[in-house]
Coordinates of C-alpha atoms in Angstrom, one line a residue:
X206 CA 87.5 137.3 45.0
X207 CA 85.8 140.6 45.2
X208 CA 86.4 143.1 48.1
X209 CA 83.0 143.9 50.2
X210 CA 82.8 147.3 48.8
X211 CA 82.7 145.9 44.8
X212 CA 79.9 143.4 46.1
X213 CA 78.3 146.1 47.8
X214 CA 78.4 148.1 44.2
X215 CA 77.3 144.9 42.6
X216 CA 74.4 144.2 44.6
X217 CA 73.2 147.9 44.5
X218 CA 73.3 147.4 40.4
X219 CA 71.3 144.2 41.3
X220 CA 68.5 146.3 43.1
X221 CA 68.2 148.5 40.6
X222 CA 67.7 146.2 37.6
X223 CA 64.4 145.2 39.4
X224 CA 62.5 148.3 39.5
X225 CA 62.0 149.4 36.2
X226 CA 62.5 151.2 32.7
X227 CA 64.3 154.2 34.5
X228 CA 66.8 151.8 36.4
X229 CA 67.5 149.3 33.5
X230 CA 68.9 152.0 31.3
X231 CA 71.9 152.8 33.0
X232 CA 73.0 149.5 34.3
X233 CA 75.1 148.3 31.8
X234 CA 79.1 148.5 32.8
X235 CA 80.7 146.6 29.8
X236 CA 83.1 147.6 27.6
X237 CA 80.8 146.7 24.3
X238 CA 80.8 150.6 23.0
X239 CA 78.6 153.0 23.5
X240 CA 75.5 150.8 22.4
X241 CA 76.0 148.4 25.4
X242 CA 75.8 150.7 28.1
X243 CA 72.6 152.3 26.9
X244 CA 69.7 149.3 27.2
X245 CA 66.9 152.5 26.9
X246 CA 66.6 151.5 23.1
X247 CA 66.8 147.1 23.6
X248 CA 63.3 147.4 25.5
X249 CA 60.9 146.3 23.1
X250 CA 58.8 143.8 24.4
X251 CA 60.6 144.0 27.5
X252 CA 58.3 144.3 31.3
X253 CA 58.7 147.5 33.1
X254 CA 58.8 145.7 36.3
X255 CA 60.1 141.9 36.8
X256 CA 60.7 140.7 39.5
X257 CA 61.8 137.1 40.7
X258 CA 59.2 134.4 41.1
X259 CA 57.1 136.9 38.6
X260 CA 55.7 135.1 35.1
X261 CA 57.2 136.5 32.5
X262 CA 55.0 137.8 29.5
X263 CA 56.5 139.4 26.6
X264 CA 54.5 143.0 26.1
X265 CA 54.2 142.3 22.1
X266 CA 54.9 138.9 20.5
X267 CA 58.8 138.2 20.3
X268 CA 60.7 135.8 18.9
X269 CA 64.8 134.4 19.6
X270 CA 67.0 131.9 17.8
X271 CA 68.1 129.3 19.4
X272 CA 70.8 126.3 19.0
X273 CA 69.1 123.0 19.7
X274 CA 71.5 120.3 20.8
X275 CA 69.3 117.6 18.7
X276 CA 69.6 114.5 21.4
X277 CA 68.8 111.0 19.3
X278 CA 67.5 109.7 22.5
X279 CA 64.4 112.1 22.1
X280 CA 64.6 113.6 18.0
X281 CA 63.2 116.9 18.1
X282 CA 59.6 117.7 17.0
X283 CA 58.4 120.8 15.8
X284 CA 54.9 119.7 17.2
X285 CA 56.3 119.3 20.8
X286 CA 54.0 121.0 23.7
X287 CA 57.0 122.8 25.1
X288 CA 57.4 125.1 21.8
X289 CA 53.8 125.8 22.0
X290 CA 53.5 126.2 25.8
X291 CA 56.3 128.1 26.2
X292 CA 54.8 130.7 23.6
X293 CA 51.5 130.8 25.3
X294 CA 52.9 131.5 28.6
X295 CA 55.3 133.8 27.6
X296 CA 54.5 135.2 24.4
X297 CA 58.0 134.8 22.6
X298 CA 58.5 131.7 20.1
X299 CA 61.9 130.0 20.5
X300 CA 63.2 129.4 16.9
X301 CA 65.6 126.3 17.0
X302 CA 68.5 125.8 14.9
X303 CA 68.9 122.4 15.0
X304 CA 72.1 120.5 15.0
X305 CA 72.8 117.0 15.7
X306 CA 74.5 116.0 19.4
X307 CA 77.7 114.1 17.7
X308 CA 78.3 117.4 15.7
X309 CA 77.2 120.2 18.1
X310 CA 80.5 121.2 19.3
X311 CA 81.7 121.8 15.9
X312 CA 79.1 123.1 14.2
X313 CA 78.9 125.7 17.2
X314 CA 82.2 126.6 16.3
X315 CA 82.1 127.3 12.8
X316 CA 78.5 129.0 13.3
X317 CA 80.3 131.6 16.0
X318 CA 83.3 131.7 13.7
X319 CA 81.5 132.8 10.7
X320 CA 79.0 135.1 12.8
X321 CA 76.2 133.1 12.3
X322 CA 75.5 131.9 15.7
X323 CA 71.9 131.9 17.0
X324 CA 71.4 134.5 19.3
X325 CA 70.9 131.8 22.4
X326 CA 73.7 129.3 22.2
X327 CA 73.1 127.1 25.8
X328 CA 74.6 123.5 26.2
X329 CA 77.6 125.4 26.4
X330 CA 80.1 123.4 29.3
X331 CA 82.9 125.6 30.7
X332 CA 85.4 126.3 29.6
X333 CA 84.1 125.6 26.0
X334 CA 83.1 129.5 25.9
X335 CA 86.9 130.7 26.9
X336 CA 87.6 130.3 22.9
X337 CA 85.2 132.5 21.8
X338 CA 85.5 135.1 24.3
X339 CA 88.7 137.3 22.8
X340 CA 87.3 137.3 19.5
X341 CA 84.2 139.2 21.0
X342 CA 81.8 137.2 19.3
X343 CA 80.3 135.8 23.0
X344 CA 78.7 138.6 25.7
X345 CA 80.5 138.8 28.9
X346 CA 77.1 137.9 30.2
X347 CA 78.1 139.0 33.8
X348 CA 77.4 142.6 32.9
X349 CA 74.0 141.9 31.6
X350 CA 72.7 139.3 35.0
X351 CA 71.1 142.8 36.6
X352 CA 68.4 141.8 34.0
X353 CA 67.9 138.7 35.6
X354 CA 65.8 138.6 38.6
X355 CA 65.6 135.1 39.3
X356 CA 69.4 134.2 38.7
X357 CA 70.3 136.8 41.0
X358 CA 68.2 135.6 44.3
X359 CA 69.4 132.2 43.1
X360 CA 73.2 132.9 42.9
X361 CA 72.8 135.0 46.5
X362 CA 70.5 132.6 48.5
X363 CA 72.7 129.5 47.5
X364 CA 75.9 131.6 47.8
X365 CA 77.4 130.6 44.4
X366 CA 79.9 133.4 44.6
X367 CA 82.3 131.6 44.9
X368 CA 81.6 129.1 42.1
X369 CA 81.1 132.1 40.0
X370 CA 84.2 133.6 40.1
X371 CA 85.5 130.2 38.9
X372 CA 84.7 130.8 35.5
X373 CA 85.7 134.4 35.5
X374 CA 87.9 135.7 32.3
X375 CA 91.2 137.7 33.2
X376 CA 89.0 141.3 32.5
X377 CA 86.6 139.7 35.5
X378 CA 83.9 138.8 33.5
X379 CA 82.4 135.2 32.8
X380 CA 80.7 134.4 29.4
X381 CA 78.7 131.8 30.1
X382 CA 75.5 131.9 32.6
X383 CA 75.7 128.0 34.2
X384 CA 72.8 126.2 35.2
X385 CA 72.5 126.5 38.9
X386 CA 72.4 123.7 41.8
X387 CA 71.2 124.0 45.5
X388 CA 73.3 121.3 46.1
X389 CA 76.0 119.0 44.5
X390 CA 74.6 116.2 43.0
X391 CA 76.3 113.1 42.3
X392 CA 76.3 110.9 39.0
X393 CA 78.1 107.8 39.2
X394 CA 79.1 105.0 41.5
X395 CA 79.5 101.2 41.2
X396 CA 77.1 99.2 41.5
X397 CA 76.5 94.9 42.8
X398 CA 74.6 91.4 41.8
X399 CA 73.4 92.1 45.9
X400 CA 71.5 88.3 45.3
X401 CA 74.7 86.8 44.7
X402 CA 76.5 89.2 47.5
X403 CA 73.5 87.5 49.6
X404 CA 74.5 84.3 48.6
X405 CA 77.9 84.5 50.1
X406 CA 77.4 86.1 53.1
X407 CA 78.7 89.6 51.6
X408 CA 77.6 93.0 52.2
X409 CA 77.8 95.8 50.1
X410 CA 81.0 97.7 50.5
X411 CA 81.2 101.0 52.2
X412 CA 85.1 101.8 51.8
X413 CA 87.6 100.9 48.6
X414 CA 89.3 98.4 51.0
X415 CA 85.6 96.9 51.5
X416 CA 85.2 96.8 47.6
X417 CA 88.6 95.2 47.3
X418 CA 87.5 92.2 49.8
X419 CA 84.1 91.9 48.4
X420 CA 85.6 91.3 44.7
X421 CA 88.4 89.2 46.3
X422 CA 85.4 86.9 48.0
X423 CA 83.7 86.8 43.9
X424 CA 86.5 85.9 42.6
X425 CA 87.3 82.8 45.4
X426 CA 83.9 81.8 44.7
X427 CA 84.1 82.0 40.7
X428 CA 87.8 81.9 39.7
X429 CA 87.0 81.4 35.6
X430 CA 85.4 85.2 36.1
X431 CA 86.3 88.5 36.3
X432 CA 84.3 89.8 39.0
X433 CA 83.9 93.3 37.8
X434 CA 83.6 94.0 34.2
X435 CA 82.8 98.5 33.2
X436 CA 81.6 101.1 30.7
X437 CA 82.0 104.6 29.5
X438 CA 85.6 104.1 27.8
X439 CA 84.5 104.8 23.9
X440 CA 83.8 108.4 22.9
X441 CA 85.2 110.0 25.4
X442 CA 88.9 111.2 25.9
X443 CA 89.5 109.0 29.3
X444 CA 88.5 105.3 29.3
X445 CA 86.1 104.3 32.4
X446 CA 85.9 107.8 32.3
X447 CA 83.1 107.5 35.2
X448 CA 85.0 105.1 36.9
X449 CA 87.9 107.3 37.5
X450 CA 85.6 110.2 38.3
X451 CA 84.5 108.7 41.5
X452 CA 87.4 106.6 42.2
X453 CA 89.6 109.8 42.0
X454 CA 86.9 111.4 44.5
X455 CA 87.9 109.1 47.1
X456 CA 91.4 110.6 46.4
X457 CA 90.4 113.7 46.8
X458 CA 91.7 114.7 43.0
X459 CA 89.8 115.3 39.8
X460 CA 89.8 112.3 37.4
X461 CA 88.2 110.8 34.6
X462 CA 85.2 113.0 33.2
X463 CA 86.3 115.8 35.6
X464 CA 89.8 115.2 35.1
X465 CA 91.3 118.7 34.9
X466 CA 95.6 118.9 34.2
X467 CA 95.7 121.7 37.0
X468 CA 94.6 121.4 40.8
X469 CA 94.7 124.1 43.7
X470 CA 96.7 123.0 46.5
X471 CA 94.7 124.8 49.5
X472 CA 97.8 124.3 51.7
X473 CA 100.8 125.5 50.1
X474 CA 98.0 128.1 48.2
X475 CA 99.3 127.2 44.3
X476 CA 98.4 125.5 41.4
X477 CA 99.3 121.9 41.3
X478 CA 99.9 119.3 38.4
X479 CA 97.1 116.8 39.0
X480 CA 98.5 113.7 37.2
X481 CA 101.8 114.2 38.9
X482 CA 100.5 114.5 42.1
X483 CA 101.0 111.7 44.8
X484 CA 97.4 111.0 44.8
X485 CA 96.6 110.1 41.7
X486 CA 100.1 107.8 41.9
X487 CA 98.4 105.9 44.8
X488 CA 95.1 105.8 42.8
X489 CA 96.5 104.3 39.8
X490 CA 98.7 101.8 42.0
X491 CA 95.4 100.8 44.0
X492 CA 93.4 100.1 40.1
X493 CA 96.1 98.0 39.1
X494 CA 95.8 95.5 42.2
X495 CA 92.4 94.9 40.9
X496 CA 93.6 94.1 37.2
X497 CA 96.6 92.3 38.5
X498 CA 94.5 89.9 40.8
X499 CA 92.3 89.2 37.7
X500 CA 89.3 91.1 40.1
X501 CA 88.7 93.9 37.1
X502 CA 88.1 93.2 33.5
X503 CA 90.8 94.7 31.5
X504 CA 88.5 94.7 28.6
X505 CA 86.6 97.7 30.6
X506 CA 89.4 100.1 29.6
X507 CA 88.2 99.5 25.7
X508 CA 84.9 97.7 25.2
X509 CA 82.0 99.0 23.7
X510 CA 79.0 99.9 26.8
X511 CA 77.0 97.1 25.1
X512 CA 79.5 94.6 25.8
X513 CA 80.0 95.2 29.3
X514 CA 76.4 95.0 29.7
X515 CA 76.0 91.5 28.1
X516 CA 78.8 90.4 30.4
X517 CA 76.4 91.5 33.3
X518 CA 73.8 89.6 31.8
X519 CA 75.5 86.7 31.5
X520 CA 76.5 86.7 34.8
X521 CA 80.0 86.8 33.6
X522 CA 80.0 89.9 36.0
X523 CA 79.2 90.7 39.2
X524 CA 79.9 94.7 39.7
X525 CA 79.5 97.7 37.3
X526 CA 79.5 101.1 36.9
X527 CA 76.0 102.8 37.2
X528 CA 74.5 105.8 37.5
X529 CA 70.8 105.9 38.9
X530 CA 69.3 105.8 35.0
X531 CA 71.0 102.9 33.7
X532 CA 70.5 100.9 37.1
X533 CA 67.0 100.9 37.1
X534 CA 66.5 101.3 33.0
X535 CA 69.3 98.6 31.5
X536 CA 70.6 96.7 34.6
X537 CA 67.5 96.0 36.6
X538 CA 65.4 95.6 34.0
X539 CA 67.0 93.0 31.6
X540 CA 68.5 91.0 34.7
X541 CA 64.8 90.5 35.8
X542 CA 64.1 89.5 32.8
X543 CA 67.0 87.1 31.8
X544 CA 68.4 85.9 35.3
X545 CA 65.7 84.5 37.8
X546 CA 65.8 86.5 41.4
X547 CA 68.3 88.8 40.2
X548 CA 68.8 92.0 42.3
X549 CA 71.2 95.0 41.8
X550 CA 72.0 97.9 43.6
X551 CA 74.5 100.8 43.5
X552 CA 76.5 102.2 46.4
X553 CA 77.3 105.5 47.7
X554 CA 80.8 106.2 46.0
X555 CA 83.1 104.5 48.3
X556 CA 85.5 105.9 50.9
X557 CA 88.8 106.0 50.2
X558 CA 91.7 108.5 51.9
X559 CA 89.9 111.8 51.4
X560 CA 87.1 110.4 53.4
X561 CA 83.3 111.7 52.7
X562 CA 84.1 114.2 50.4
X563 CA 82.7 115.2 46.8
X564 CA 84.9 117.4 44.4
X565 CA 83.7 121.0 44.5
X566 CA 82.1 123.1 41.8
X567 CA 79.4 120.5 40.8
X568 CA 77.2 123.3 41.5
X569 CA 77.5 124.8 38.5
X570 CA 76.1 123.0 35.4
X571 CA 76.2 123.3 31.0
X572 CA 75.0 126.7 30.4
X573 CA 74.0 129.7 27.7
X574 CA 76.1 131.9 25.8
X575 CA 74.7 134.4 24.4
X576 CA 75.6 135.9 20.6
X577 CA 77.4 139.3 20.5
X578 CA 74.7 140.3 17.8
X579 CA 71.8 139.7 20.4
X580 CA 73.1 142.9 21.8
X581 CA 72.0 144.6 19.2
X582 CA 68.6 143.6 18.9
X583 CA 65.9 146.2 20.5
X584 CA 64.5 143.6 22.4
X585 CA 67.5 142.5 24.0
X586 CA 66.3 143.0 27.5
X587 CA 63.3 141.3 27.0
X588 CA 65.5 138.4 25.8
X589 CA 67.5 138.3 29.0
X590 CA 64.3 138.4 31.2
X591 CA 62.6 135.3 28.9
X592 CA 66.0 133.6 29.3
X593 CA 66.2 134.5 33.2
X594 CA 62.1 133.1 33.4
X595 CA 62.4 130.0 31.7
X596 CA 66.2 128.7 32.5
X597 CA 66.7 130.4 36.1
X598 CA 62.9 130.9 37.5
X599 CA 61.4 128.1 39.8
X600 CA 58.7 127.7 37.6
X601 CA 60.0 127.9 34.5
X602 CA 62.8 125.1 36.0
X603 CA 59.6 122.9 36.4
X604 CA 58.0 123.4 33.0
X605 CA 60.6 122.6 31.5
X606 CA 61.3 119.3 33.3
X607 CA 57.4 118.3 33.8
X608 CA 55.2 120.4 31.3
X609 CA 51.5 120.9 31.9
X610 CA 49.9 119.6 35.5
X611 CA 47.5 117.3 34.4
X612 CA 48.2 116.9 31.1
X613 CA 51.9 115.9 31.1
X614 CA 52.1 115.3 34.9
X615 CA 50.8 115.2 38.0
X616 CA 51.8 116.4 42.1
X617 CA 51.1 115.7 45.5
X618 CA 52.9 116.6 48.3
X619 CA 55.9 117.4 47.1
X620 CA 55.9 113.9 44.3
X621 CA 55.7 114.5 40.8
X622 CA 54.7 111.8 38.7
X623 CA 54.3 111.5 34.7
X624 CA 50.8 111.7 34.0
X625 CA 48.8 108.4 33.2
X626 CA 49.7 106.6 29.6
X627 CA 52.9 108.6 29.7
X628 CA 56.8 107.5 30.6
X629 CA 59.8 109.1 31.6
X630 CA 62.9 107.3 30.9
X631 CA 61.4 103.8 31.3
X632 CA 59.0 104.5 34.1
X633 CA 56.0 102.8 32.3
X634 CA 58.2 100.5 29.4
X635 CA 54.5 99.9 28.4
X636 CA 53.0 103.4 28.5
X637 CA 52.2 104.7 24.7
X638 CA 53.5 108.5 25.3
X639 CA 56.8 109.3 25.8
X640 CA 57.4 113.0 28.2
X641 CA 60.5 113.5 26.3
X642 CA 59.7 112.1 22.8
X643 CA 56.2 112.8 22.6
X644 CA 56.2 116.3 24.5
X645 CA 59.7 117.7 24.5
X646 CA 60.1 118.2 28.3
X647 CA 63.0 116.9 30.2
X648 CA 65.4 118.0 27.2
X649 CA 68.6 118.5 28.4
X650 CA 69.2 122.2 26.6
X651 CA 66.4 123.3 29.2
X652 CA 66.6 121.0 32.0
X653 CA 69.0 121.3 34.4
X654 CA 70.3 123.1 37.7
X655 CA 67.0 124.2 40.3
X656 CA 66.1 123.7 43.9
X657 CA 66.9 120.3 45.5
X658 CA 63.2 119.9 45.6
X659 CA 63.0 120.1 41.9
X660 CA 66.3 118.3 41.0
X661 CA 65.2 115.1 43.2
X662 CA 61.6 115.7 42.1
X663 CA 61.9 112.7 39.6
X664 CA 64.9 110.5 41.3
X665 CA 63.3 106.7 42.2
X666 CA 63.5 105.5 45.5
X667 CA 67.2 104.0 44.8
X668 CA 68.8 107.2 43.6
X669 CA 66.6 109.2 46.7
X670 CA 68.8 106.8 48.8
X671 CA 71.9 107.7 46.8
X672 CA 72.0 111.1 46.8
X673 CA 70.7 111.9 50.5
X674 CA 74.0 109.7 51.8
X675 CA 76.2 111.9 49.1
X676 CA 74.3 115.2 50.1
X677 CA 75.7 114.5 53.4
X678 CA 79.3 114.8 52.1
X679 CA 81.8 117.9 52.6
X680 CA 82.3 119.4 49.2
X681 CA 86.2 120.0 48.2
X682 CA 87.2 124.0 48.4
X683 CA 86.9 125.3 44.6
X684 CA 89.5 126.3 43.1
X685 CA 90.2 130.1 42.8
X686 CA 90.1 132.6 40.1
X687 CA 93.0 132.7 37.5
X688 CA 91.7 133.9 34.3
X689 CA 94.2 133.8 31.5
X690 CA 95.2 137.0 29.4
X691 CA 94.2 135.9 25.8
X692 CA 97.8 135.7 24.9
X693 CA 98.6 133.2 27.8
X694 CA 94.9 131.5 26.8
X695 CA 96.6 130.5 23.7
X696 CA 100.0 129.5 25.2
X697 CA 98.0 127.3 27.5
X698 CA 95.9 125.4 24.8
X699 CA 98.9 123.9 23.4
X700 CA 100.4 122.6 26.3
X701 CA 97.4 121.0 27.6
X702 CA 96.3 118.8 25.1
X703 CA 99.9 116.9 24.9
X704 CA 99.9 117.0 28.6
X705 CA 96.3 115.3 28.9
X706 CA 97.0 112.6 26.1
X707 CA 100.4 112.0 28.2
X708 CA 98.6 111.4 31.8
X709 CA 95.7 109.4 30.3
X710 CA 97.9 106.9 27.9
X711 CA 100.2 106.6 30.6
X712 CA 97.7 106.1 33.1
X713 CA 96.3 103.4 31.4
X714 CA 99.5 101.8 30.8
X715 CA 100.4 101.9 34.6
X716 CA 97.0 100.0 35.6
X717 CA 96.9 97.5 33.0
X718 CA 100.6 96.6 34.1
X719 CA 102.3 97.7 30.4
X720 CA 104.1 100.5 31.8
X721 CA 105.9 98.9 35.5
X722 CA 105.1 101.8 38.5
X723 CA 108.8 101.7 39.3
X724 CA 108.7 104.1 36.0
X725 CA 106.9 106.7 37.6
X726 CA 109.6 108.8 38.3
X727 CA 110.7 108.6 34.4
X728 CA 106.6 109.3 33.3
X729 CA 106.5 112.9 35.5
X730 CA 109.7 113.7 33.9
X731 CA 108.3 113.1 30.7
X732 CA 105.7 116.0 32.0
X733 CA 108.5 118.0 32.9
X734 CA 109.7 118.0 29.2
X735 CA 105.7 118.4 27.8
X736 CA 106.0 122.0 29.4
X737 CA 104.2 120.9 32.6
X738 CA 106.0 123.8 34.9
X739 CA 105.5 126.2 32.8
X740 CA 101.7 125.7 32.2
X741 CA 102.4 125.6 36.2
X742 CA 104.0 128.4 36.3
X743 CA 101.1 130.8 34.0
X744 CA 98.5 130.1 36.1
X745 CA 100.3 130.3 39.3
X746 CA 101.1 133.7 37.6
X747 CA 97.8 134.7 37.0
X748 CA 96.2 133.6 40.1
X749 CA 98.6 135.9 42.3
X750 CA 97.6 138.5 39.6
X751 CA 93.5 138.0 39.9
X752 CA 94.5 138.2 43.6
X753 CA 96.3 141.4 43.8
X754 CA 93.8 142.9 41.3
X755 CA 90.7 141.9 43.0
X756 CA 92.1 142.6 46.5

């Protein structure tokens, strides 16, 4: 963390990036040679004065590159209204470089690698940019956020500090400028046939415990069945990744999707092993009751997300995971359609010993790095200012998820609806436009992070529901700054990866009953011989360094 007197500095800095030409010269503090620190010759196109909540308008015609994470959900158009909007209201054209979603992380790579990166690389999740960063070929973009109006009154009025220093490097810079939340928002939970819950005098469950009796009841009633059948366990390194996610939430511990090896232990003030820990023991003992009483599919841990979906269909099932999209767009729908009165719903993530917690740093979303070369470019402030208008501005945030009023959309009182003939992910199955095929809004490279206004501007009534019970949950302290030299960066990437296989196969094992939990003892010594203290050990190291440093 910083002292008062560096904030103090920082914010001053802050200040003076929004007056003007004069001020912008001198602001620049990084160590990118002599050309970095001077931004008097990058202000071509750039406004004199920009302040936040100010449109920004290029003062001559500009144009950026730009990696476009090509989703197949939505294939990009080169006739989209966003392209043509955002060059009308901005005067700058965005120039895509498109690469397919299966191969964007790759391709990234070698584009970075061989210094051909687009000057705008976003879709970037953290800590995907710590690779790039000691080759230089990545701006330590903290030096360069004076430019940015907008993400600064954003970063101070939702007091993101903290979240910020999170993705710091070990010189104190971070590399990557994250999409920003007011609030945490939550994804995933499990979700229940509430008809057939109904049927049996059930209730939905509140607690772990409660999901346990529930399933127990399903299963008394329909003994050929597994009661709950899940999803999310192909391409992705930890089956029912989503599943864990929230069930380790109720453990207080990061699993799943955000399963991370290392943990900060607020009490004893170190870093932790997170799949050694006693928590995630009792979370792994607590899963396999449910596959040993027959209540949870094993098949979940390796089926396709098609299969567990027929299974719900068939009524073969009774309870899956969800998030508010697939409830309403694949669950809802095709049960009304195939199984007469059917009703589903999804829960608030269950209670479990942590109580009504949520992990801590959702806050901070995918992000933008930006090219080394974009530095050089004499409109390089005027690219930071677009970037801070369209990504980090309120209403930039809402073109990019809703478009035009009255041509893409439409708002009253606070309620944004698609505009007639048009649907957003399935709103209107019958409508003939599409908001994200048809118009290019809603992409995900653009969309993300805003006000809680903005971010719930499109939930449905269920995930409104869903999200004001998790909004009143205490988020879990972030862990602190610990940035890795480069040389402890690369000791670190080869001990994780062995460590992370080891803790998923193993977990997996223990729950499906392979591996009996009287081993568990042998599995953290297995850890232990992976290099598990001493990957312990560097960032314990490097926290008390950051610490003494930044004192």
């Amino acid at each position: 963390m910083m002292n008062e007197g560096q904030l103090s500095r920082r914010q001053i800095l802050a200040a003076a990036g929004f007056i003007g030409l004069a001020a912008l010269t001198g602001c620049g503090s990084g160590d990118d040679g002599g050309d970095g620190k001077d931004l008097s010759k990058k202000q071509n196109g750039a406004m004199k004065e920009y302040t936040p909540g100010q449109q920004f308008k290029a003062a001559k015609p500009l144009s950026f590159s730009m990696l476009h994470n090509n989703n197949p959900v939505y294939p990009m158009k080169s006739s989209w209204l966003f392209w043509k909007e955002v060059t009308r209201r901005t005067g700058v054209t965005i120039k895509p470089v498109d690469v397919p979603l299966a191969d964007y992380e790759k391709k990234r790579s070698v584009l970075i690698g061989a210094g051909d990166a687009p000057f705008l690389i976003p879709k970037t999740y953290h800590p995907g940019e710590v690779a790039f960063v000691s080759s230089g070929a990545i701006l330590p973009v903290s030096e360069y956020v004076h430019l940015m109006p907008n993400y600064q009154d954003k970063v101070k009025r939702w007091k993101l500090e903290p979240e910020l220093d999170s993705i710091r490097q070990s010189d104190g810079k971070y590399y990557l400028l994250p999409g920003l939340h007011e609030k945490p928002k939550a994804g995933y939970s499990l979700s229940f046939r509430t008809d057939t819950l109904e049927k049996l005098g059930l209730t939905l469950p509140e607690t772990w415990d409660q999901v346990y009796d529930v399933l127990k009841a399903l299963k008394s009633e329909y003994p050929d069945k597994y009661p709950w059948t899940d999803r999310w366990s192909t391409n992705t390194p930890f089956p029912c990744g989503a599943l864990f996610s929230y069930l380790g939430q109720a453990y207080g511990i990061r699993a799943g999707w955000t399963y991370d090896n290392i943990d900060f232990d607020t009490e004893a003030q170190k870093f932790v092993f997170t799949g050694a820990l006693d928590a995630w023991r009792q979370m792994v003992e607590f899963l396999r009751k449910f596959v040993a009483e027959k209540l949870l599919d094993p098949e979940s841990f390796t089926q396709q997300d098609d299969q567990a979906l027929q299974k719900l269909l068939a009524e073969k099932s009774y309870a899956i995971s969800a998030n508010p999209q697939v409830l309403v767009q694949e669950y809802r729908y095709n049960l009304e359609k195939q199984v007469k009165g059917a009703k589903i719903e999804m829960v608030p993530v269950p209670l479990g010993p942590a109580g009504p917690v949520v992990i801590g740093g959702v806050r901070l979303e995918n992000g933008i790095m930006v090219s080394s070369k974009a530095l050089g470019s004499d409109s390089f402030v005027a690219m930071m200012q677009f970037v801070d208008w369209l990504w980090y501005s309120d209403e930039g945030q809402k073109f990019s998820k809703w478009g035009v009023e009255g041509t893409t959309y439409t708002e009253s009182g606070g309620q944004y609806r698609p505009a007639p003939g048009i649907s957003l992910m399935g709103s209107d199955p019958d409508a003939p436009k599409d908001l994200q095929k048809d118009f290019g809004f809603f992409n995900g490279v653009f969309t993300y992070g805003g006000s809680w206004a903005l971010v719930s501007s499109n939930f449905s009534p269920d995930e409104k529901k869903f999200q004001d019970a998790m909004a009143q949950r205490t988020q879990l302290p972030i862990p602190p700054a610990h940035p890795l030299q480069s040389v402890e960066q690369e000791q670190a990437t080869l001990w994780e990866t062995p460590l992370k296989d080891h803790v998923i196969q193993n977990t997996l094992q223990f729950v499906l009953g392979k591996r009996p939990l009287s081993e568990w003892d042998d599995y953290v010594a297995e850890l232990k011989s992976k290099n598990m203290q001493q990957l312990l050990d560097l960032h314990n190291k490097a926290y008390e360094r950051f610490k003494k440093e930044n004192a």
